[in-house]
XYZ file of C-alpha atoms in Angstrom:
740
model
C -76.339 -95.103 91.843
C -77.953 -91.147 93.536
C -80.706 -91.456 91.268
C -82.279 -94.953 91.227
C -85.294 -93.842 93.486
C -85.775 -90.314 91.370
C -85.233 -91.118 87.681
C -85.622 -88.386 85.410
C -87.420 -88.174 81.791
C -88.582 -86.558 78.913
C -92.884 -86.931 78.170
C -92.232 -90.528 80.564
C -89.010 -91.478 78.301
C -85.878 -92.246 80.096
C -82.408 -90.776 78.015
C -79.343 -93.009 78.735
C -77.146 -92.759 81.229
C -73.800 -91.867 79.975
C -72.327 -91.224 83.346
C -69.873 -93.292 85.543
C -70.039 -90.880 88.528
C -73.847 -91.709 89.226
C -75.580 -88.765 86.773
C -77.254 -87.289 84.793
C -74.461 -85.061 83.700
C -76.711 -84.093 80.720
C -79.799 -83.195 82.983
C -77.669 -81.344 85.461
C -76.508 -78.880 82.966
C -79.522 -78.138 80.909
C -81.210 -74.712 80.929
C -85.086 -74.512 82.970
C -86.407 -72.139 80.718
C -86.285 -74.276 77.904
C -88.759 -75.665 79.974
C -92.250 -75.148 80.811
C -92.975 -77.147 84.243
C -91.087 -80.447 85.913
C -93.389 -82.421 87.229
C -92.816 -84.808 90.223
C -94.703 -87.875 90.231
C -94.576 -90.278 92.905
C -97.192 -92.386 92.202
C -97.058 -95.488 89.103
C -99.609 -96.167 86.149
C -99.329 -98.616 83.878
C -98.660 -96.008 81.075
C -95.222 -95.482 81.887
C -92.073 -97.569 81.742
C -91.568 -100.207 84.334
C -88.171 -98.751 85.691
C -89.951 -96.373 87.583
C -87.768 -96.582 91.191
C -90.202 -95.086 92.803
C -91.032 -91.267 91.538
C -90.391 -89.545 88.482
C -89.387 -86.059 87.470
C -91.148 -85.338 84.166
C -89.492 -82.484 81.972
C -92.626 -81.122 80.007
C -92.000 -78.939 76.916
C -93.778 -75.732 76.780
C -97.418 -75.839 74.853
C -99.081 -72.506 72.994
C -101.303 -70.469 75.398
C -102.458 -67.601 73.109
C -100.011 -65.091 71.730
C -96.952 -64.136 73.183
C -93.123 -62.167 72.020
C -90.989 -62.612 75.642
C -87.173 -61.791 75.911
C -85.225 -61.537 79.295
C -81.866 -61.214 80.620
C -80.527 -62.156 83.804
C -77.143 -62.054 84.795
C -75.510 -64.284 87.229
C -72.113 -63.161 89.949
C -70.471 -65.397 91.902
C -67.347 -63.567 93.991
C -65.631 -66.296 94.166
C -64.287 -66.311 90.947
C -64.465 -62.582 90.278
C -61.320 -61.424 88.970
C -59.692 -64.670 89.765
C -58.294 -67.489 87.323
C -60.134 -69.742 85.433
C -59.983 -72.280 82.314
C -61.845 -71.193 79.271
C -61.841 -73.805 76.189
C -62.044 -71.353 73.155
C -64.598 -72.731 70.486
C -67.287 -74.767 72.670
C -69.028 -75.465 69.331
C -66.457 -77.357 67.720
C -65.395 -80.994 68.608
C -61.016 -80.342 70.132
C -60.121 -83.842 68.861
C -59.113 -85.413 65.632
C -60.390 -88.657 64.641
C -57.076 -89.642 62.723
C -54.586 -90.863 65.954
C -52.838 -93.595 65.624
C -54.345 -97.363 66.251
C -53.886 -98.138 70.070
C -51.875 -100.834 68.845
C -48.983 -99.112 67.710
C -48.408 -96.883 70.556
C -48.175 -99.615 72.817
C -45.992 -101.502 69.961
C -43.689 -97.958 70.517
C -44.080 -98.291 74.569
C -41.610 -100.994 75.954
C -39.346 -101.273 72.700
C -35.793 -98.810 74.373
C -36.893 -94.636 73.051
C -40.340 -94.391 71.796
C -40.865 -94.779 67.567
C -42.099 -91.554 65.731
C -45.355 -92.372 65.526
C -45.211 -92.060 69.683
C -44.190 -88.650 68.924
C -46.693 -87.615 66.815
C -49.618 -88.800 68.450
C -48.112 -86.563 71.355
C -47.825 -83.307 69.307
C -50.969 -83.790 68.470
C -52.948 -84.724 71.787
C -50.414 -82.182 74.292
C -52.332 -79.071 72.714
C -55.931 -80.418 74.648
C -54.399 -81.654 77.879
C -54.660 -77.992 79.500
C -57.227 -76.378 78.245
C -56.051 -72.363 77.660
C -56.612 -69.580 80.618
C -57.890 -65.547 80.996
C -57.819 -63.321 83.950
C -61.237 -62.231 84.552
C -64.482 -64.344 85.863
C -67.076 -61.760 83.942
C -70.674 -62.038 85.343
C -72.623 -65.288 84.093
C -75.497 -63.987 82.090
C -79.140 -66.379 80.924
C -81.084 -65.497 77.901
C -84.244 -66.396 77.054
C -86.318 -66.084 73.790
C -90.249 -67.195 73.747
C -92.569 -67.054 70.863
C -96.469 -68.229 70.491
C -99.059 -67.771 68.507
C -102.519 -70.122 68.449
C -104.999 -70.033 65.525
C -108.078 -71.991 64.903
C -106.572 -74.785 62.735
C -102.785 -74.447 64.586
C -100.619 -73.503 67.275
C -96.307 -73.009 68.232
C -94.426 -72.375 70.751
C -90.679 -71.218 70.649
C -87.890 -71.130 73.228
C -84.784 -70.422 73.066
C -82.215 -69.438 75.826
C -77.895 -69.558 76.260
C -76.421 -69.625 79.321
C -73.261 -68.839 80.962
C -71.474 -69.866 84.688
C -68.524 -69.018 86.183
C -68.255 -71.139 89.967
C -65.857 -71.876 91.963
C -65.663 -74.158 95.104
C -62.727 -76.408 97.495
C -62.433 -79.484 97.656
C -60.019 -81.116 101.527
C -58.892 -84.703 100.924
C -57.555 -86.766 103.776
C -55.879 -90.357 103.590
C -54.815 -92.343 106.589
C -54.564 -95.697 108.128
C -56.751 -97.533 110.921
C -54.506 -99.887 113.339
C -56.745 -101.730 115.714
C -56.631 -101.062 119.234
C -56.581 -103.481 122.442
C -60.238 -102.308 122.988
C -61.543 -103.522 119.686
C -61.699 -100.311 118.476
C -59.760 -98.283 115.742
C -57.880 -95.423 115.867
C -57.444 -93.510 112.553
C -53.632 -92.115 111.961
C -53.287 -89.664 109.412
C -50.542 -89.461 106.706
C -51.462 -87.155 103.737
C -54.265 -83.809 104.264
C -54.203 -82.328 100.843
C -55.899 -78.280 101.001
C -56.926 -76.566 97.685
C -54.729 -73.593 97.971
C -56.379 -72.064 94.640
C -59.956 -72.892 94.061
C -61.566 -75.503 92.041
C -63.026 -73.104 89.211
C -66.000 -73.935 86.529
C -66.782 -72.957 83.707
C -69.932 -73.805 81.766
C -71.935 -72.424 78.916
C -75.323 -73.961 77.593
C -78.188 -72.908 75.330
C -81.065 -74.828 72.943
C -84.571 -74.936 71.697
C -87.932 -76.524 72.483
C -90.514 -76.322 70.655
C -94.042 -77.393 70.375
C -96.473 -77.437 67.223
C -100.166 -78.892 66.485
C -102.171 -78.890 63.248
C -106.099 -80.149 63.311
C -106.141 -82.002 60.499
C -110.435 -82.274 60.215
C -112.515 -82.341 63.277
C -110.976 -85.580 64.690
C -107.632 -85.480 63.265
C -104.727 -83.815 64.944
C -100.933 -84.155 64.328
C -97.980 -82.652 67.135
C -94.052 -82.107 66.639
C -92.916 -81.180 69.592
C -88.919 -81.496 70.335
C -85.837 -80.636 72.346
C -81.960 -79.473 71.454
C -79.183 -78.257 74.078
C -75.939 -78.103 73.744
C -73.645 -77.615 77.080
C -69.233 -77.240 77.548
C -68.583 -77.581 81.341
C -64.651 -77.028 82.586
C -63.169 -77.297 85.866
C -59.383 -76.788 86.783
C -58.040 -76.676 90.380
C -54.781 -76.844 91.613
C -54.587 -79.244 95.151
C -51.927 -79.151 97.954
C -51.205 -81.864 100.253
C -48.583 -83.135 102.637
C -47.514 -86.511 103.548
C -44.151 -88.370 105.331
C -42.433 -91.213 103.614
C -39.996 -92.821 105.601
C -37.868 -93.884 102.946
C -37.148 -89.735 103.052
C -37.153 -88.946 105.701
C -39.367 -90.114 109.223
C -40.070 -86.665 110.753
C -40.317 -83.507 107.671
C -43.319 -84.096 105.083
C -43.020 -83.628 101.530
C -45.171 -81.200 100.227
C -47.368 -82.271 96.689
C -49.742 -80.659 94.715
C -51.638 -81.842 91.310
C -52.951 -79.867 88.788
C -56.449 -81.330 87.600
C -58.108 -80.241 84.897
C -61.216 -81.546 82.891
C -63.159 -80.620 80.081
C -66.376 -81.935 78.778
C -69.493 -81.914 76.055
C -72.861 -83.043 76.467
C -75.746 -82.673 73.940
C -79.311 -84.021 73.485
C -81.381 -83.779 71.121
C -85.509 -85.087 71.425
C -88.138 -85.072 68.764
C -91.592 -86.393 69.422
C -94.142 -86.361 66.353
C -97.642 -87.322 67.690
C -100.754 -88.354 65.714
C -104.334 -88.251 67.697
C -107.655 -89.144 66.112
C -111.272 -88.813 68.001
C -114.273 -89.316 67.433
C -117.951 -88.756 68.957
C -118.749 -91.788 70.128
C -116.130 -91.066 72.806
C -112.715 -93.398 71.024
C -109.741 -92.295 71.051
C -106.308 -93.408 69.600
C -102.961 -91.548 69.765
C -99.946 -93.034 68.165
C -96.605 -91.195 69.502
C -93.268 -91.897 68.156
C -89.925 -90.794 69.397
C -85.874 -90.462 69.242
C -83.448 -89.651 71.814
C -79.368 -88.810 70.462
C -77.111 -88.586 73.322
C -73.642 -87.241 73.504
C -71.348 -86.715 75.817
C -67.352 -86.106 75.447
C -64.551 -85.859 77.461
C -61.615 -84.878 75.318
C -59.409 -83.950 78.234
C -59.122 -85.220 82.012
C -55.641 -85.284 83.392
C -53.235 -85.112 86.640
C -50.125 -84.022 87.246
C -48.023 -84.677 90.102
C -45.568 -83.004 92.020
C -43.159 -82.849 94.705
C -40.967 -80.530 96.456
C -38.954 -82.665 98.762
C -36.933 -82.141 101.769
C -33.688 -79.560 101.703
C -35.183 -78.844 97.585
C -36.355 -75.979 96.997
C -37.855 -76.871 93.334
C -40.847 -78.791 92.268
C -40.291 -82.375 90.717
C -41.907 -85.577 89.286
C -43.518 -87.208 92.066
C -41.330 -90.261 91.749
C -40.591 -91.527 94.582
C -44.232 -92.494 95.739
C -45.262 -93.469 92.207
C -41.484 -94.767 91.312
C -39.758 -93.438 88.056
C -41.097 -95.885 85.633
C -44.640 -94.421 85.889
C -46.030 -91.445 83.750
C -45.421 -87.733 84.995
C -48.958 -87.009 83.405
C -52.127 -89.092 82.984
C -54.781 -87.507 80.408
C -58.539 -89.715 80.005
C -60.412 -89.070 77.191
C -63.342 -90.212 75.854
C -66.842 -90.055 73.508
C -69.600 -91.750 74.900
C -72.965 -92.180 72.404
C -76.515 -93.278 72.455
C -79.820 -93.249 70.807
C -83.068 -94.067 71.540
C -86.356 -94.539 69.287
C -89.985 -95.753 70.599
C -93.667 -96.365 69.569
C -96.269 -95.669 72.074
C -99.624 -96.490 71.126
C -102.801 -96.982 72.862
C -106.547 -96.438 72.237
C -109.161 -95.182 75.317
C -112.591 -95.533 74.811
C -114.940 -93.896 77.857
C -118.720 -94.543 78.938
C -120.911 -93.540 81.471
C -122.414 -90.730 82.966
C -120.449 -87.804 84.840
C -120.787 -89.946 88.535
C -120.918 -93.489 86.858
C -118.486 -93.693 84.455
C -115.786 -96.715 82.599
C -112.921 -95.758 81.136
C -110.689 -98.564 79.224
C -107.051 -97.992 77.439
C -105.115 -100.103 75.938
C -101.601 -99.614 74.804
C -98.180 -101.201 72.944
C -94.382 -100.161 74.256
C -91.817 -100.553 72.002
C -88.244 -99.103 72.397
C -84.501 -100.215 70.956
C -81.420 -98.770 73.031
C -77.646 -98.408 71.430
C -75.087 -96.876 73.691
C -71.276 -97.181 72.634
C -68.517 -95.701 74.340
C -65.282 -95.451 73.491
C -62.534 -94.030 75.737
C -58.024 -93.546 75.921
C -56.148 -94.041 79.031
C -53.078 -92.207 78.215
C -49.579 -90.617 79.515
C -47.097 -88.333 78.433
C -43.449 -88.553 80.131
C -40.779 -86.850 78.809
C -37.778 -89.122 77.440
C -34.048 -87.647 78.814
C -30.779 -89.208 78.712
C -31.237 -91.292 81.585
C -34.656 -92.170 81.536
C -35.283 -90.210 84.853
C -38.173 -87.742 85.469
C -38.001 -84.375 84.029
C -37.364 -81.479 86.947
C -38.615 -77.977 85.873
C -38.672 -74.369 87.686
C -41.548 -74.534 90.691
C -43.205 -70.783 88.177
C -44.169 -73.481 85.701
C -46.536 -75.029 87.531
C -48.366 -71.925 88.541
C -51.690 -72.183 87.697
C -51.281 -69.203 84.980
C -48.663 -70.837 83.395
C -49.569 -74.472 83.271
C -49.990 -74.966 80.246
C -45.767 -74.221 80.063
C -45.211 -77.439 81.266
C -45.112 -77.976 76.928
C -42.957 -75.200 76.190
C -40.223 -75.917 73.720
C -37.913 -75.344 75.939
C -38.830 -77.814 78.213
C -38.866 -80.879 76.475
C -35.338 -82.473 76.341
C -33.886 -84.828 73.568
C -36.214 -87.310 72.886
C -39.371 -85.205 73.632
C -42.315 -86.904 74.980
C -43.040 -89.848 76.010
C -47.088 -91.392 75.018
C -47.675 -94.403 77.521
C -50.801 -96.198 77.112
C -53.071 -97.343 79.595
C -56.052 -98.263 77.907
C -58.068 -100.971 78.806
C -60.084 -103.772 77.088
C -63.957 -102.466 78.467
C -62.441 -99.170 77.393
C -64.279 -99.307 73.964
C -68.250 -101.316 74.622
C -71.124 -100.918 72.987
C -74.487 -102.500 74.664
C -78.272 -102.758 73.122
C -81.268 -103.034 74.553
C -84.291 -103.527 73.707
C -88.063 -103.473 75.737
C -91.183 -104.548 74.530
C -94.163 -103.972 76.943
C -98.506 -104.548 76.470
C -100.398 -102.799 79.046
C -104.143 -101.778 80.094
C -106.095 -100.555 82.813
C -109.795 -100.236 83.822
C -110.549 -96.506 85.790
C -114.599 -96.398 87.224
C -116.594 -94.124 88.333
C -118.504 -96.377 91.304
C -119.769 -92.919 92.793
C -119.952 -89.309 93.306
C -117.796 -89.799 96.048
C -115.466 -93.195 94.370
C -113.320 -93.394 91.693
C -110.850 -96.533 91.359
C -108.311 -97.587 89.042
C -106.522 -101.327 88.389
C -103.913 -101.872 85.862
C -101.270 -103.967 84.906
C -98.349 -103.782 82.662
C -96.803 -107.310 81.198
C -92.717 -105.980 80.020
C -89.973 -107.771 78.200
C -86.358 -106.753 78.634
C -83.151 -107.502 76.455
C -79.820 -106.162 76.861
C -76.138 -107.317 75.029
C -72.611 -105.952 75.824
C -70.012 -106.179 73.397
C -66.463 -105.202 73.934
C -63.307 -104.894 72.397
C -60.741 -106.026 73.400
C -57.028 -103.397 73.225
C -55.482 -106.552 70.986
C -58.075 -106.816 68.528
C -60.858 -104.592 67.159
C -63.391 -107.055 66.684
C -65.957 -107.353 69.178
C -66.541 -109.943 72.349
C -69.845 -110.762 74.047
C -68.889 -109.547 77.391
C -72.657 -110.562 79.030
C -76.578 -110.970 77.694
C -80.029 -110.421 79.730
C -83.538 -111.205 79.331
C -86.059 -110.290 81.581
C -90.206 -110.248 81.778
C -92.187 -108.874 84.299
C -96.162 -108.524 85.201
C -96.345 -105.070 87.121
C -99.552 -104.479 88.648
C -101.247 -101.015 89.909
C -103.962 -100.379 92.060
C -105.904 -96.988 93.275
C -108.880 -95.651 94.726
C -110.130 -92.260 95.500
C -112.356 -91.374 98.411
C -114.768 -87.856 98.622
C -115.368 -86.666 101.496
C -117.598 -83.546 100.753
C -116.365 -81.130 97.773
C -113.277 -80.151 100.668
C -111.677 -83.983 101.393
C -109.632 -86.704 99.084
C -108.581 -89.888 100.893
C -106.553 -91.675 98.593
C -104.529 -94.869 98.370
C -102.259 -96.628 95.708
C -100.333 -100.687 95.492
C -98.079 -100.783 92.389
C -94.793 -103.267 91.693
C -91.752 -101.034 89.656
C -87.905 -102.116 89.023
C -84.993 -101.602 89.016
C -82.977 -101.889 86.143
C -79.291 -101.184 86.119
C -77.783 -98.330 83.846
C -75.360 -99.939 81.356
C -72.665 -98.357 82.770
C -73.247 -99.977 86.752
C -72.726 -103.227 84.519
C -69.019 -102.695 82.455
C -66.348 -103.300 84.620
C -64.154 -100.377 83.592
C -61.582 -99.026 84.933
C -62.979 -95.230 84.821
C -60.204 -93.429 86.410
C -61.559 -89.641 88.685
C -59.040 -86.989 88.774
C -61.504 -85.001 90.554
C -61.548 -86.997 94.002
C -58.658 -90.013 92.771
C -60.600 -92.947 93.364
C -61.367 -95.538 90.315
C -65.095 -96.464 89.032
C -65.993 -99.764 88.402
C -68.485 -102.182 87.463
C -69.565 -105.253 87.337
C -71.973 -107.857 84.820
C -73.500 -109.514 87.487
C -75.832 -106.600 88.507
C -79.642 -108.034 87.326
C -82.919 -105.701 87.907
C -83.775 -105.553 90.754
C -88.001 -104.926 92.207
C -89.641 -102.582 94.126
C -92.906 -102.784 96.000
C -94.933 -99.492 96.708
C -97.708 -98.265 99.204
C -99.209 -94.637 100.095
C -102.249 -93.186 101.436
C -102.151 -89.314 101.245
C -104.737 -86.812 102.558
C -105.900 -84.115 101.067
C -108.020 -80.888 102.582
C -108.959 -78.897 99.603
C -109.612 -75.597 101.655
C -110.306 -73.601 98.819
C -108.008 -72.632 95.892
C -105.555 -71.330 97.645
C -105.700 -72.723 100.803
C -104.331 -76.307 100.857
C -103.325 -78.886 103.286
C -102.327 -83.008 102.336
C -100.484 -85.290 104.287
C -99.028 -88.950 103.155
C -97.891 -92.039 103.939
C -95.500 -94.772 102.604
C -93.443 -97.777 102.656
C -91.171 -98.850 99.912
C -89.711 -102.575 100.181
C -86.344 -103.056 97.687
C -85.182 -105.728 96.170
C -81.328 -106.300 95.185
C -80.753 -102.946 95.154
C -77.493 -101.203 92.884
C -74.786 -99.762 95.582
C -71.706 -98.264 94.978
C -69.095 -99.702 97.841
C -64.964 -99.845 98.283
C -63.019 -102.808 96.845
C -60.812 -104.686 99.779
C -58.331 -104.969 97.705
C -57.639 -100.819 96.982
C -57.828 -99.263 100.072
C -53.595 -99.406 99.898
C -53.452 -97.692 96.979
C -55.733 -96.203 94.437
C -59.410 -96.621 95.639
C -61.286 -98.218 93.391
C -65.399 -98.175 93.703
C -67.621 -101.014 91.793
C -70.880 -102.006 92.376
C -73.070 -104.701 93.918
C -76.196 -105.615 94.597
C -78.111 -105.233 98.710
C -80.481 -108.105 98.662
C -82.657 -105.791 100.150
C -84.760 -102.524 101.800
C -86.588 -100.379 102.626
C -88.089 -96.820 103.250
C -91.366 -95.625 105.202
C -92.298 -91.911 105.354
C -94.563 -89.051 105.252
C -95.227 -86.311 103.802
C -96.619 -83.340 104.006
C -97.440 -79.778 101.529
C -98.960 -76.699 102.966
C -100.098 -73.790 101.138
C -101.650 -70.948 102.683
C -103.295 -67.628 101.226
C -102.496 -65.169 104.474
C -104.222 -62.088 103.136
C -105.605 -60.290 100.123
C -106.949 -57.333 98.938
C -107.858 -55.668 95.425
C -104.243 -54.993 95.091
C -101.884 -57.155 96.610
C -102.209 -60.808 98.549
C -99.343 -62.320 100.881
C -98.820 -66.165 101.224
C -97.050 -68.992 101.281
C -96.535 -72.294 100.789
C -94.517 -75.404 103.145
C -93.391 -79.219 101.708
C -91.836 -81.460 103.849
C -90.550 -85.337 103.574
C -89.504 -87.107 106.385
C -88.672 -90.926 105.473
C -86.420 -93.340 107.320
C -84.092 -96.404 104.915
C -82.676 -98.004 108.050
C -86.080 -99.112 109.780
C -84.611 -102.444 109.251
C -82.071 -102.544 111.873
C -85.227 -102.734 114.070
C -83.581 -101.086 116.350
C -83.996 -96.692 117.238
C -80.870 -96.363 118.338
C -79.040 -97.227 115.169
C -81.703 -95.611 112.865
C -79.666 -93.024 111.021
C -76.012 -95.222 110.615
C -74.670 -95.014 107.508
C -74.787 -98.877 107.234
C -78.331 -99.222 107.828
C -79.076 -96.422 105.331
C -79.567 -96.377 101.390
C -77.293 -94.642 98.765
C -79.035 -91.826 96.989
C -81.691 -91.337 99.854
C -81.968 -87.445 101.762
C -84.301 -88.708 105.080
C -84.534 -84.744 105.244
C -86.364 -82.423 102.545
C -87.589 -79.913 103.062
C -89.123 -76.682 100.872
C -90.007 -73.110 101.578
C -91.620 -69.296 99.966
C -93.477 -66.581 101.432
C -94.466 -64.346 98.564
C -95.958 -60.935 99.102
C -97.477 -58.924 95.238
C -98.600 -55.891 94.362
C -99.918 -54.624 90.647
C -95.602 -53.651 89.883
C -93.964 -55.201 92.796
C -93.362 -58.958 93.881
C -91.219 -59.977 96.557
C -90.910 -63.303 97.671
C -88.200 -65.926 99.670
C -87.118 -69.405 99.097
C -85.555 -71.678 101.767
C -84.596 -75.558 100.636
C -83.063 -77.778 103.375
C -81.622 -81.197 101.832
C -80.282 -83.472 104.618
C -77.356 -85.762 104.104
C -76.951 -88.575 101.242
C -75.015 -91.731 101.125
C -73.243 -91.991 97.922
C -70.952 -94.772 97.641
C -69.725 -96.262 101.296
C -66.934 -98.620 102.534
C -66.727 -102.221 102.686
C -65.877 -101.861 106.014
C -69.018 -99.034 106.973
C -67.350 -98.963 110.891
C -64.278 -97.736 109.315
C -63.471 -97.556 105.241
C -64.108 -93.942 103.139
C -68.301 -93.003 102.433
C -68.340 -90.235 100.296
C -71.549 -88.650 101.285
C -73.553 -85.781 99.915
C -73.244 -83.009 102.607
C -76.748 -81.590 103.857
C -77.681 -78.291 102.055
C -79.856 -74.998 103.106
C -79.923 -72.780 100.939
C -82.243 -69.845 100.511
C -83.258 -67.065 98.126
C -84.444 -63.498 98.146
C -86.237 -61.903 94.796
C -88.017 -58.427 94.218
C -89.554 -57.399 91.088
C -90.683 -54.678 89.162
C -92.650 -54.308 86.785
C -91.288 -50.958 85.277
C -93.885 -50.771 81.708
C -95.858 -53.157 80.184
C -93.170 -55.021 79.015
C -90.131 -54.561 80.815
C -89.571 -56.163 84.469
C -86.172 -55.505 86.247
C -85.107 -58.272 88.407
C -83.339 -58.742 91.664
C -82.488 -61.844 93.512
C -79.510 -63.537 95.554
C -79.563 -67.123 96.236
C -77.308 -69.365 98.418
C -77.208 -66.889 101.156
C -77.473 -69.678 104.213
C -75.048 -71.750 103.135
C -72.578 -73.732 100.784
C -73.542 -74.918 97.706
C -74.693 -78.598 97.098
C -71.120 -80.695 97.660
C -69.384 -83.981 98.017
C -66.928 -84.811 100.743
C -65.176 -88.436 102.918
C -65.645 -89.018 106.332
C -63.979 -91.686 107.685
C -62.851 -92.659 111.741
C -64.715 -94.882 114.262
C -68.771 -95.742 114.094
C -69.626 -92.815 116.117
C -68.261 -90.078 113.699
C -71.264 -91.976 111.332
C -74.196 -90.962 113.048
C -75.864 -88.144 111.109
């Protein structure tokens, strides 16, 4: 739910949400060089879709600014992965899973009839080669290559960009588990029984690239046509070996059992967008545009799995951990999934402007139709060696080292029966959602005088969604849920000029908090990285946001600007993630629910200053700070900032600062960012059970650029020199530990 206040969009059209972990994975991996700029919109206007959520990150594609041709090459090094081992998938452009596997019914039939049937082994032989990716020993420096091309002529223009990116990253992740026991004074005491560490770093390998373009042609003085688009592909691989220890009273009350979990994750995603546009305008001030769009998305996880091993007290070899999970459980778990989404939309509108330079009237009337389809197909499978006695297989400890982990599947380690495939797929692993939006809008802008401008408008939006699923015992779709809503969303803006340099503007509007499909499907999706389950909730429905802001701007000059904004948001029926109470004794299950009400109040400041300048050099800086709070409804200052009062995905403090010195050939700059802690998921008891947090982040970047010649420039940069990258952690203890 982390994006419910700041949505992503291309030209104000929203891509589908395909992930189950509160992220747009496709957006996080996009190569930013394919874009011309990224706009952050804080105010809603009726031409945008209703699920604005209080903010919008809008990706804009390049447009031609004249003739240009540019090639750039950048290399990136993460010191944690140089000379280390990490996963590498050999064919990043080929989909790694075949489509000729036996049906789920065939695999299930073979599960409970003694020894596995032949088709079970055939399935296992086909799938096991994808369970562990190949490894290589060296993490070479990453690379980012970009090519830009543009041409501008009297009747036509073209802008084209292509980019390729490859990165190697590393990180660590601690994990602690325990019990809570009540005390006589009413407090709770936490008793740890499992602590997990990562002796080897968690390695990540990412490769992506794509193309973006913008073309336009003037058919006549009044008629023009445009074609814009972007296409990119990403592959992400992560591997880790986490070590843990715990006390099992059935074995020993004093000696800990050592266990570790090799985990592997591969996923691939792509996104293709096309937007043709026809624009007409005449000398009388009428303007008409027809925009059409097509999104095609895919998000594939051909392999996501974990294996559980233990070294018991008094032994020296590793074996499958059957004391914790039981001898009948599976040896290795694998999750595979394929998600597809498409969206097609039409957006026609007409504008007309009347009046003079200071007193004018502008009318826009438009419509919107979009049809979206999302299809998800997942399999949850298990592997177990079929031994003579039916018990777990015992292997030499060296097999499980990260460099030798693929040897688990060597023929010498397969017992007489081969690999036994166990089906763990559920009903909702295969589901489809169809979403339709029909809307009409209009606004009226007016210049009252040289000092006052106003806008009043509204949007009426109808939204319907049907979600179907395939039960595991059938191939026929069954209806899970159906929703239909309609909302009238008004908006008002006013701007007042205090002379030439001072502006005061205010706005008020109503927007929607529309739930993604993933939050409504009750799919028990297992996340091996966090060792928890995700599960949606069909009862989640559309929420509302009531927004108001007041902003003052002091435009001292082109390079010297100061602005100050106060804002307030009242949110109703907010989606959030919580820990299901019945799951705390086993594997954690996080599900979605709706919070009845919440609010955010805050201020935002921006400061840009040119400190010194002459004919050849200048020194300038900028600073932006946002301070906001979502726990004011508790009406007690001592509680503000507590997790039980805060909203998910909300950072109370966000600050950016930069300072730059430029000369004709040189540029030196520093950039700083601070983002405070955010809630990602909460427990059913906010004072006791685990909260998953986005930890606070403080990063910095230092950069030096030197122009060697007219067409050549060399650049050196060091980033993240202050603190760690963005990470998630779990906190748990008593209520005092939640004060941030």
